[in-house]
mmCIF file of C-alpha atoms in Angstrom:
data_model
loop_
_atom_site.group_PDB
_atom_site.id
_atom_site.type_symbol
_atom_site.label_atom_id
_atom_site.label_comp_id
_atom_site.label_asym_id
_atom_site.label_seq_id
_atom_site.Cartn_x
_atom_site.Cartn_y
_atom_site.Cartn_z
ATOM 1 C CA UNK A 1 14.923 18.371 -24.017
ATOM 2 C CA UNK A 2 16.137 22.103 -24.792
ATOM 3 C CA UNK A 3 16.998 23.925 -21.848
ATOM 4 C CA UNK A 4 16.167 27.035 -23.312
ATOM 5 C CA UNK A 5 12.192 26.390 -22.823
ATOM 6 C CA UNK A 6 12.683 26.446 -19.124
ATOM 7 C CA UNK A 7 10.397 28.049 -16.864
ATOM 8 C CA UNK A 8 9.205 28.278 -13.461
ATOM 9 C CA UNK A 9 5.808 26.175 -12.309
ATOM 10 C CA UNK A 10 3.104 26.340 -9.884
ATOM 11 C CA UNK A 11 1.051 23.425 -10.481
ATOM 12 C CA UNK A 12 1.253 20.118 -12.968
ATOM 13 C CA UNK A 13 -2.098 18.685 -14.776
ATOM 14 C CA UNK A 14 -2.949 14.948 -13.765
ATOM 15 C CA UNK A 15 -4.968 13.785 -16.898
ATOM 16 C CA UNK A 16 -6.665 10.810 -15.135
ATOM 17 C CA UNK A 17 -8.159 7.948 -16.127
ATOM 18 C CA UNK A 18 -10.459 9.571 -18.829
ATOM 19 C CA UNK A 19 -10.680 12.953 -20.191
ATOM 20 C CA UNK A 20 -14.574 12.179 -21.477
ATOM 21 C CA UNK A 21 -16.924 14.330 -19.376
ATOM 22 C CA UNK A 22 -20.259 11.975 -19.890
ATOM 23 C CA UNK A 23 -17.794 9.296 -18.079
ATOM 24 C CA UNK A 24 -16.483 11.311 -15.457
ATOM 25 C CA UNK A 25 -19.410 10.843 -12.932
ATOM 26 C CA UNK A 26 -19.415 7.094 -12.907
ATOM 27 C CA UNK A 27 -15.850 7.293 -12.569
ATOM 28 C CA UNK A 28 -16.285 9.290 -9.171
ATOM 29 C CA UNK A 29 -18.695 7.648 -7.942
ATOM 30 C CA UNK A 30 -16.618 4.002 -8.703
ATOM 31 C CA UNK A 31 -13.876 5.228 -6.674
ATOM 32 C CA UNK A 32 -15.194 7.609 -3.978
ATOM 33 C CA UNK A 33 -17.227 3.515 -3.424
ATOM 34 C CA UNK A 34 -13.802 1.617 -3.764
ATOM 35 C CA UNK A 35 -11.810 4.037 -1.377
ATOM 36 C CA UNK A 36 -14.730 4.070 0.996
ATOM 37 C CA UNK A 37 -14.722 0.372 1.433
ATOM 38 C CA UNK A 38 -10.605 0.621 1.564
ATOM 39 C CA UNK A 39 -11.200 2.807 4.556
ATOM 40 C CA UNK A 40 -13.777 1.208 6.279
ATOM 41 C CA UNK A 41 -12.474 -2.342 5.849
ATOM 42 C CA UNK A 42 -9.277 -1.751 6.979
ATOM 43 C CA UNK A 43 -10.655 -0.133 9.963
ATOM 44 C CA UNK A 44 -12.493 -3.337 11.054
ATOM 45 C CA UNK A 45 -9.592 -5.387 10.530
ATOM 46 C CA UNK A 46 -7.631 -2.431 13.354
ATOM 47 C CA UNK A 47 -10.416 -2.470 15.585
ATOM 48 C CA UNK A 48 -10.967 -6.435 15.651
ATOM 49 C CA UNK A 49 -7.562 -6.812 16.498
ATOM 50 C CA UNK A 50 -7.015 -4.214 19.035
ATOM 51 C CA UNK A 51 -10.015 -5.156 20.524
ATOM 52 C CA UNK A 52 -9.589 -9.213 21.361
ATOM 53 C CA UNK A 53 -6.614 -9.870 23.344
ATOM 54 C CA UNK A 54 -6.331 -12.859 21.777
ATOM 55 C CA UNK A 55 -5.423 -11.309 18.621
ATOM 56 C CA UNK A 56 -2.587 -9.865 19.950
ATOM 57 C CA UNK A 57 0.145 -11.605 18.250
ATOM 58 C CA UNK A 58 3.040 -11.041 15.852
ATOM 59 C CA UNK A 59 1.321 -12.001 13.012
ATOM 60 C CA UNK A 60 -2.061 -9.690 13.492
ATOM 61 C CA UNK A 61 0.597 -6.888 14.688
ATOM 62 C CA UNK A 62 2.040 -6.461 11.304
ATOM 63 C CA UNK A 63 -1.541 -7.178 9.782
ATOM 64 C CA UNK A 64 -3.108 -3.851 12.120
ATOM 65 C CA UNK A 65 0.038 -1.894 10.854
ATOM 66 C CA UNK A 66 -0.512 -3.411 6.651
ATOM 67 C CA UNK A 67 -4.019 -1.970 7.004
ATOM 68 C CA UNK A 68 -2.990 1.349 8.831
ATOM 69 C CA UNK A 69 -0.871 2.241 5.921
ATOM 70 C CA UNK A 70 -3.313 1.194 3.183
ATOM 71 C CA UNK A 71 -5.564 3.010 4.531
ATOM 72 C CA UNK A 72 -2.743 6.394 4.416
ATOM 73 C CA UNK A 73 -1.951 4.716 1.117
ATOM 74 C CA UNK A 74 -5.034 5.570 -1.110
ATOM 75 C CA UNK A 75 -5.628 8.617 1.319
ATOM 76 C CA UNK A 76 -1.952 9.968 -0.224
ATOM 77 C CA UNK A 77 -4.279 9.793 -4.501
ATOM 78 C CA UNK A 78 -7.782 9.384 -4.489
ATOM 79 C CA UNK A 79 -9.058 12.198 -2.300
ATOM 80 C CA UNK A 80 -7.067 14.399 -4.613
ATOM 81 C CA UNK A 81 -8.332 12.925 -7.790
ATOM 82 C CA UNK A 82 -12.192 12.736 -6.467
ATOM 83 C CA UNK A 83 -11.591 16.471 -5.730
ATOM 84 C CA UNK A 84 -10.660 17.191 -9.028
ATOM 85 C CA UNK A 85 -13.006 15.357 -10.723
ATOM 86 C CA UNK A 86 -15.790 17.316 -8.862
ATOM 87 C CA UNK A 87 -14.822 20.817 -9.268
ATOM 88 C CA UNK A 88 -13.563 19.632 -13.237
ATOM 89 C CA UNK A 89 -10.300 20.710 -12.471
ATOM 90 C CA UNK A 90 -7.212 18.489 -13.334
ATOM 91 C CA UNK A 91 -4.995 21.087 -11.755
ATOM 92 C CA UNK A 92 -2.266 20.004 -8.513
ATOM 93 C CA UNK A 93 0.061 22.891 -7.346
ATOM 94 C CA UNK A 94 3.526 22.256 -7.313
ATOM 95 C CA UNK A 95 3.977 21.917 -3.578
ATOM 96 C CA UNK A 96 1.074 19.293 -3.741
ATOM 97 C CA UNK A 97 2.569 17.304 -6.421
ATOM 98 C CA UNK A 98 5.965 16.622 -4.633
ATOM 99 C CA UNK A 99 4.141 16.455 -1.358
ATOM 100 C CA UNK A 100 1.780 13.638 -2.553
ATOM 101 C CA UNK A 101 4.692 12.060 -4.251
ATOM 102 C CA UNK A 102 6.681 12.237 -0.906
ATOM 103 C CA UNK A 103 3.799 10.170 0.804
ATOM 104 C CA UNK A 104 3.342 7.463 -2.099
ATOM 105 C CA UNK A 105 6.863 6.544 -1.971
ATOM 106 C CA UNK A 106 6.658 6.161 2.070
ATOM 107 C CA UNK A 107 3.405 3.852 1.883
ATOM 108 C CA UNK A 108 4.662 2.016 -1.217
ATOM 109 C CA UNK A 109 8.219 1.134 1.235
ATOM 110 C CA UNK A 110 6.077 0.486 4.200
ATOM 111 C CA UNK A 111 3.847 -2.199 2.225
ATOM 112 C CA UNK A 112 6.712 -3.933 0.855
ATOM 113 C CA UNK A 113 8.838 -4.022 4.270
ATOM 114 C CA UNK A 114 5.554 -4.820 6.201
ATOM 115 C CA UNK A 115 4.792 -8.033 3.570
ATOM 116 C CA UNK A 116 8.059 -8.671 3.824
ATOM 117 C CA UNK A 117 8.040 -9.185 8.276
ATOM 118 C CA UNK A 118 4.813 -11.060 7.689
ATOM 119 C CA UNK A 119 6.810 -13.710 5.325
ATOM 120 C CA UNK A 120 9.225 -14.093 8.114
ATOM 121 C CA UNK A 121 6.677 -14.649 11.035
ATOM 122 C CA UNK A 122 5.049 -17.480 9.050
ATOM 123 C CA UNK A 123 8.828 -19.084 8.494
ATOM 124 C CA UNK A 124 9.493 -18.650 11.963
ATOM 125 C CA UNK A 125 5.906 -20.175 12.594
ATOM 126 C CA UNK A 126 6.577 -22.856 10.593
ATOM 127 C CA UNK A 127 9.970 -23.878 10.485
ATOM 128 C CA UNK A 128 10.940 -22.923 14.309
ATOM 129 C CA UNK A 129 7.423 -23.744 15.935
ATOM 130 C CA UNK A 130 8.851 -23.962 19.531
ATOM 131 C CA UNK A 131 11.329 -20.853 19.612
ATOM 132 C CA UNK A 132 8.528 -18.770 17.523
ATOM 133 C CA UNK A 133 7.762 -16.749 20.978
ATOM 134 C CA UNK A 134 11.691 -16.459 22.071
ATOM 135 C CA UNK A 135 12.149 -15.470 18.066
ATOM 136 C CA UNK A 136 9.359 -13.404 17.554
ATOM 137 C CA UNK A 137 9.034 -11.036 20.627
ATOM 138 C CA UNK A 138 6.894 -8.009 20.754
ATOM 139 C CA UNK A 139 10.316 -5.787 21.057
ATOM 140 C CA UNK A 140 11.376 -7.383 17.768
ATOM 141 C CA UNK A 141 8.219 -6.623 15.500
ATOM 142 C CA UNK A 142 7.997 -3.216 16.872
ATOM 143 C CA UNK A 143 11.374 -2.617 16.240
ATOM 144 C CA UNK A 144 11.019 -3.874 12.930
ATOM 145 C CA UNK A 145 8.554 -1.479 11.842
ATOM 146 C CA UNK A 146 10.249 1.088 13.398
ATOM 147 C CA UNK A 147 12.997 0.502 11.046
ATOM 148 C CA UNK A 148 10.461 0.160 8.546
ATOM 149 C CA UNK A 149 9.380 3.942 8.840
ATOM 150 C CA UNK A 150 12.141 5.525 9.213
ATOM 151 C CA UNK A 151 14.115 3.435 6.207
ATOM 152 C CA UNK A 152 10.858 4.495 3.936
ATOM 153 C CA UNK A 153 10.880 8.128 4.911
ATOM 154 C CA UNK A 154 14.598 8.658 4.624
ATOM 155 C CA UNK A 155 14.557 6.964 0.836
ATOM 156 C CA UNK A 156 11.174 8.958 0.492
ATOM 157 C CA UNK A 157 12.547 12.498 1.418
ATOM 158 C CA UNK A 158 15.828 11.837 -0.811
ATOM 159 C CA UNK A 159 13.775 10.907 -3.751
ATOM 160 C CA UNK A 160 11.573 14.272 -3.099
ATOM 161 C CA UNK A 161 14.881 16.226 -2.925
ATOM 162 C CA UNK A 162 15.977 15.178 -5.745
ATOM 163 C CA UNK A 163 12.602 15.881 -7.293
ATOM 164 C CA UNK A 164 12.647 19.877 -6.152
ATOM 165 C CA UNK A 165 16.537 20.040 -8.311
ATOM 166 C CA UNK A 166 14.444 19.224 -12.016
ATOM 167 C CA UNK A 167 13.753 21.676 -13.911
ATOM 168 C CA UNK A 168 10.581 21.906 -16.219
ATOM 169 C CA UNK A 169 9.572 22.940 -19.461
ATOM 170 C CA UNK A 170 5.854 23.890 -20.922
ATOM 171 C CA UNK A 171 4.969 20.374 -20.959
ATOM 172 C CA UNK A 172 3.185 19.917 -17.762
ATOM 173 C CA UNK A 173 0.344 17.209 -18.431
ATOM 174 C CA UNK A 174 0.697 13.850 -15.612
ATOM 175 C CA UNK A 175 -0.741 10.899 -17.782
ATOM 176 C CA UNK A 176 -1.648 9.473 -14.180
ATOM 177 C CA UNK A 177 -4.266 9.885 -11.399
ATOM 178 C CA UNK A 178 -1.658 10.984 -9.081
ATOM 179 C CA UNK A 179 1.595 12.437 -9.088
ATOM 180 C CA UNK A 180 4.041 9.529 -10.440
ATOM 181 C CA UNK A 181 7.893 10.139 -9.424
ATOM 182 C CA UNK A 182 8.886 8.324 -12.542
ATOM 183 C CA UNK A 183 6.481 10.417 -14.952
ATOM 184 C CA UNK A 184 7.637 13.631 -13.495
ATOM 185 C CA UNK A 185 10.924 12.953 -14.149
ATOM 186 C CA UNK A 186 10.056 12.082 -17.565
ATOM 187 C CA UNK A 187 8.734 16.268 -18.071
ATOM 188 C CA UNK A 188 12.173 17.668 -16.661
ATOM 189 C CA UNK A 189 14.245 20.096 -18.810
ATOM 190 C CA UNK A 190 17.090 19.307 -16.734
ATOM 191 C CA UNK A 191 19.411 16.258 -16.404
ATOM 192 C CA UNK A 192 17.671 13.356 -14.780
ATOM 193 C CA UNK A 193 20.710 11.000 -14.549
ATOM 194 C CA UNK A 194 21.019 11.300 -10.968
ATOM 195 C CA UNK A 195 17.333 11.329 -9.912
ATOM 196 C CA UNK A 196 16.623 8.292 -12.367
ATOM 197 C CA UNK A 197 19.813 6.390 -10.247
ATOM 198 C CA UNK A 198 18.429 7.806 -7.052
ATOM 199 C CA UNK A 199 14.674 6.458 -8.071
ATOM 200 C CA UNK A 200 16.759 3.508 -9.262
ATOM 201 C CA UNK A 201 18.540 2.518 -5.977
ATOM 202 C CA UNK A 202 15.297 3.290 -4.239
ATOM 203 C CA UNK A 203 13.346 0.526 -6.290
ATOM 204 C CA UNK A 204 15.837 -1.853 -5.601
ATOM 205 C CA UNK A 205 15.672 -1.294 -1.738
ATOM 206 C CA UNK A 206 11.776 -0.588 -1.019
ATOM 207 C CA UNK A 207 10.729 -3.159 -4.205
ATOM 208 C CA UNK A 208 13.264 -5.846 -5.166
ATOM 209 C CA UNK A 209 14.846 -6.179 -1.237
ATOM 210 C CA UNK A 210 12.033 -6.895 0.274
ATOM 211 C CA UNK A 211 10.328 -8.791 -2.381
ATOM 212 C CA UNK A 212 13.597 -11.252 -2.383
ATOM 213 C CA UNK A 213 13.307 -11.257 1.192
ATOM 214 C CA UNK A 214 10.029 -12.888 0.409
ATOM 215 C CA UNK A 215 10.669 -15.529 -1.546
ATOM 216 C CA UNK A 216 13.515 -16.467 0.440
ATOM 217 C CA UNK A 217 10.815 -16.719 3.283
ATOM 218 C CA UNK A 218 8.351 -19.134 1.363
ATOM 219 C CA UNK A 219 11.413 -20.901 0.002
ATOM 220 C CA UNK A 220 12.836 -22.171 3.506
ATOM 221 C CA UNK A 221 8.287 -22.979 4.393
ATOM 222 C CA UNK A 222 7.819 -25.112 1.577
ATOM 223 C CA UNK A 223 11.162 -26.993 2.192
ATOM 224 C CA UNK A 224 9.966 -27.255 6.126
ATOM 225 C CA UNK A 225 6.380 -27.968 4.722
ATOM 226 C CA UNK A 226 7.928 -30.698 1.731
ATOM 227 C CA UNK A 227 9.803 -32.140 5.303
ATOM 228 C CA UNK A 228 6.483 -32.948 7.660
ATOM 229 C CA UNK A 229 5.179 -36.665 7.435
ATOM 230 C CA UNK A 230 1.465 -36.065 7.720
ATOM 231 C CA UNK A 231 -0.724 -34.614 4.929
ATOM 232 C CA UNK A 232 -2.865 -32.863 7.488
ATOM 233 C CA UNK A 233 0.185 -31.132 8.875
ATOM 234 C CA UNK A 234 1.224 -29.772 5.679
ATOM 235 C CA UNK A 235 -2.206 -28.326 5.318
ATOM 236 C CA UNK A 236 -2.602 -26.618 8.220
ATOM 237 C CA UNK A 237 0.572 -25.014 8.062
ATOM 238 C CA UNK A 238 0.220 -24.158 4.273
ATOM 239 C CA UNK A 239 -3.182 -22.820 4.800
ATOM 240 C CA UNK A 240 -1.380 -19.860 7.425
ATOM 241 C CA UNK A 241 0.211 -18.586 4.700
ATOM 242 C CA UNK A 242 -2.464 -18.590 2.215
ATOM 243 C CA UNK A 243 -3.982 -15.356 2.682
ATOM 244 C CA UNK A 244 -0.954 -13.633 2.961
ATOM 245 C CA UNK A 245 0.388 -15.434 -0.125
ATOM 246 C CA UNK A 246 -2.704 -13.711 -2.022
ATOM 247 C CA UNK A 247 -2.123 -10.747 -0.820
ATOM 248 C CA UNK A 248 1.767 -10.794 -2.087
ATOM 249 C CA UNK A 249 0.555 -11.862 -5.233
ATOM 250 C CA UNK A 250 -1.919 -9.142 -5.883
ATOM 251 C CA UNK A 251 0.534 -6.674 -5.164
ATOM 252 C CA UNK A 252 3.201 -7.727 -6.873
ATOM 253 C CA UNK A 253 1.405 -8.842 -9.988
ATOM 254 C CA UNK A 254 0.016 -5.826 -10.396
ATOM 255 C CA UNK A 255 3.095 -3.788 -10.124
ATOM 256 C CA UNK A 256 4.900 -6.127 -12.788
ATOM 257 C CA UNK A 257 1.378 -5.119 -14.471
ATOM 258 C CA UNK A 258 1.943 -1.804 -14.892
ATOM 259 C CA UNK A 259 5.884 -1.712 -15.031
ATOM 260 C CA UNK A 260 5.358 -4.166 -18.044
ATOM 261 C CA UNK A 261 2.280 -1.896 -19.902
ATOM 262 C CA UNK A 262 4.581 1.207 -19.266
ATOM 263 C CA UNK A 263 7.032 -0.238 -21.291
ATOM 264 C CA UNK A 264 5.541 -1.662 -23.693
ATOM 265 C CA UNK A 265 2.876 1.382 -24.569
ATOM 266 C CA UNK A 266 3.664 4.893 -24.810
ATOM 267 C CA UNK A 267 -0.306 5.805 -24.235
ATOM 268 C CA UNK A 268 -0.522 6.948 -20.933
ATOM 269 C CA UNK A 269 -3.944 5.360 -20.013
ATOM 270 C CA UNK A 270 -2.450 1.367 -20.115
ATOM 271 C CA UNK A 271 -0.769 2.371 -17.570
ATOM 272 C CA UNK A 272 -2.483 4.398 -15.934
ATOM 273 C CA UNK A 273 -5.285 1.933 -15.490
ATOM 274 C CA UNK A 274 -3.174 -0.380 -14.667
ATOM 275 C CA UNK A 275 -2.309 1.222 -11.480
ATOM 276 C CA UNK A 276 -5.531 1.309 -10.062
ATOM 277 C CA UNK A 277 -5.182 -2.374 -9.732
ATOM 278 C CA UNK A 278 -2.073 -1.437 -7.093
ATOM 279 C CA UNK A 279 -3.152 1.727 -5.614
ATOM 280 C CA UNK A 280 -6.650 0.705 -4.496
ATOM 281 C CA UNK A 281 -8.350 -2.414 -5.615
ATOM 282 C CA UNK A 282 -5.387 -4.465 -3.560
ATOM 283 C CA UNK A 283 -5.683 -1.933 -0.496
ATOM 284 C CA UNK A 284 -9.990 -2.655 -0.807
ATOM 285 C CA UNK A 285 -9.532 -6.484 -1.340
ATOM 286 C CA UNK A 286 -6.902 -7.216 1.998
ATOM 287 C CA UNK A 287 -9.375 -6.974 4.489
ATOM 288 C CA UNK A 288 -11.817 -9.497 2.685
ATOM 289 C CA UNK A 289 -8.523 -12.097 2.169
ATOM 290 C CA UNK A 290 -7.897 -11.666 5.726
ATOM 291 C CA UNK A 291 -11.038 -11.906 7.089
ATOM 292 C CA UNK A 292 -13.165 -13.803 4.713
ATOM 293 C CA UNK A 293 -10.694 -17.607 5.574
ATOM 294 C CA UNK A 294 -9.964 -15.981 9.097
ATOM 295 C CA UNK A 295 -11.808 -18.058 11.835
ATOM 296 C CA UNK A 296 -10.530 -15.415 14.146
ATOM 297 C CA UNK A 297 -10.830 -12.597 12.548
ATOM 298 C CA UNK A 298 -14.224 -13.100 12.067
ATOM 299 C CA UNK A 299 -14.999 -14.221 15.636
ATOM 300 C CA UNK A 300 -13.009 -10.842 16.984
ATOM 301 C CA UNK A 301 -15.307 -8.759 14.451
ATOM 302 C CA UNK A 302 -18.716 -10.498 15.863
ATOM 303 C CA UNK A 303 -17.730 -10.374 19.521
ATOM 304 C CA UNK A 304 -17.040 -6.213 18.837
ATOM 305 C CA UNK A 305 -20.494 -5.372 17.089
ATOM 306 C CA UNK A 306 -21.956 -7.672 20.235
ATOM 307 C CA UNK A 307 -20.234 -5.695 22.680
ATOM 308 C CA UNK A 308 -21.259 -1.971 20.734
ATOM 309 C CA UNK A 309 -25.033 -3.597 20.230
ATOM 310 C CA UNK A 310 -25.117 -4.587 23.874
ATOM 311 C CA UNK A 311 -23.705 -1.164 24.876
ATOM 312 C CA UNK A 312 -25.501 0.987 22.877
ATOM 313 C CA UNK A 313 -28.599 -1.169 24.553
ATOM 314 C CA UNK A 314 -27.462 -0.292 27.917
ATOM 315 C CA UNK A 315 -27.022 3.416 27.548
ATOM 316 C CA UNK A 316 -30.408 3.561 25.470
ATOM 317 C CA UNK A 317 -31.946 1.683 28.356
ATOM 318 C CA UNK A 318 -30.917 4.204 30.891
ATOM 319 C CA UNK A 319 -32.250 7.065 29.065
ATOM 320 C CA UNK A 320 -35.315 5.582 28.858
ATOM 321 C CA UNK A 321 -35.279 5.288 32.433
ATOM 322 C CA UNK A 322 -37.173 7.769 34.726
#
């Protein structure tokens, strides 16, 4: 681009999914629905957990910390967009835009890592049965997402800084929901070679390291799995990983998805609907792959509505009382 067009901004447009007005409502209203059952859903699954002791393992650890952060995840783009939609304003500030892009990148890291420790507790699960408690100690997985945070916010924060050096021209329009890193690179004036290796090097640690770390994972299970005489025994121990396993795949399909119809279309709305699939129909769908083939994620959700029902009884009882 021509430097000489170079200006400073206040504020980006985010086109959306649609710029038809008769279509905006129903658009609203499908994803204020979708992010409400994203929120609420993944709330269940963090107060079934911390609320049977007997769900206090490794593996429903990292599961209470993959539905914290998808919860933060569509929080970071669709309370913005519903807010837009309602006052018909497509307007974020500048500040917002790298703010909201600062966030994205975190969750996005922390979903990938947090997959990633869940891939290892069902190896260790599977393949080391009797060392899984030595292995797998509650120091370890909180340590592990420890790590996890602080390796996502450092690459997030270095990817924002390197954001706030671009300069812009008059072309301002977002073809997204949200603010994209890679599309706003795309509008800088300025030389992007270093914040394209940056966003680069970033992809390859939050994306392509942990998704290798996965299939490494499931590599070494089905080899244990392949090894085990009886048929039942390679059923029960395949059938631990299947939720999870559906999970991975939605997320990373979906990202190939709209890597794949970025590239190969240069309309913005391809990919841009695309991402939904990502950003909050995978968020909304975890709790029901978790809970819908979880024996004991279902029991922990009964036994907490008994215990509110049966309190809420109580206290309504004694104010009843004389």
């Amino acid at each position: 681009m021509e430097p000489e067009n170079v200006t400073w901004i206040t504020e980006f447009l985010l086109l959306g999914l649609s710029e038809e007005p008769e279509l905006q409502p129903l658009v609203f209203g499908f994803f204020l629905s979708m992010y409400l059952i994203t929120v609420f859903g993944n709330l269940l699954i963090i107060l079934a957990i911390s609320s049977d002791s007997h769900l206090h393992t490794p593996m429903y650890f990292f599961l209470s910390n993959l539905s914290l952060v998808d919860i933060c995840f569509t929080s970071t783009t669709i309370p913005k967009m519903l807010v837009n939609i309602q006052t018909q304003s497509k307007v974020i500030t500048y500040e917002g835009c790298i703010t909201q892009m600062y966030f994205y990148v975190l969750f996005v890291g922390l979903d990938n890592f947090i997959l990633t420790m869940m891939a290892y507790d069902r190896f260790v699960a599977i393949c080391h049965p009797l060392h899984y408690t030595v292995i797998m100690n509650p120091q370890l997985c909180e340590l592990l997402i420890l790590v996890s945070w602080i390796m996502s916010a450092l690459t997030s924060l270095l990817q924002s800084l390197m954001a706030l050096r671009l300069s812009f021209c008059t072309d301002l329009e977002i073809p997204q929901f949200f603010c994209e890193l890679n599309q706003v690179i795309q509008l800088a004036c300025s030389n992007t070679f270093l914040s394209n290796m940056v966003m680069y090097f970033s992809a390859g640690l939050l994306g392509r390291g942990p998704f290798a770390g996965i299939l490494y994972s499931y590599t070494k299970i089905l080899s244990c799995i392949h090894g085990m005489a009886s048929a039942q025994g390679k059923y029960k121990a395949f059938s631990t990983c299947a939720s999870h396993l559906s999970v991975v795949s939605l997320f990373y399909c979906t990202s190939l998805g709209v890597y794949l119809s970025s590239a190969a279309t240069h309309s913005s709305h391809p990919s841009a609907t695309t991402s939904v699939m990502y950003t909050v129909v995978t968020p909304m769908l975890n709790p029901f792959i978790y809970s819908l083939r979880n024996k004991d994620i279902k029991g922990a959700l009964k036994g907490f509505f008994v215990k509110e029902t049966t309190k809420g009884a109580i206290v309504l009882g004694l104010k009843k009382c004389p």
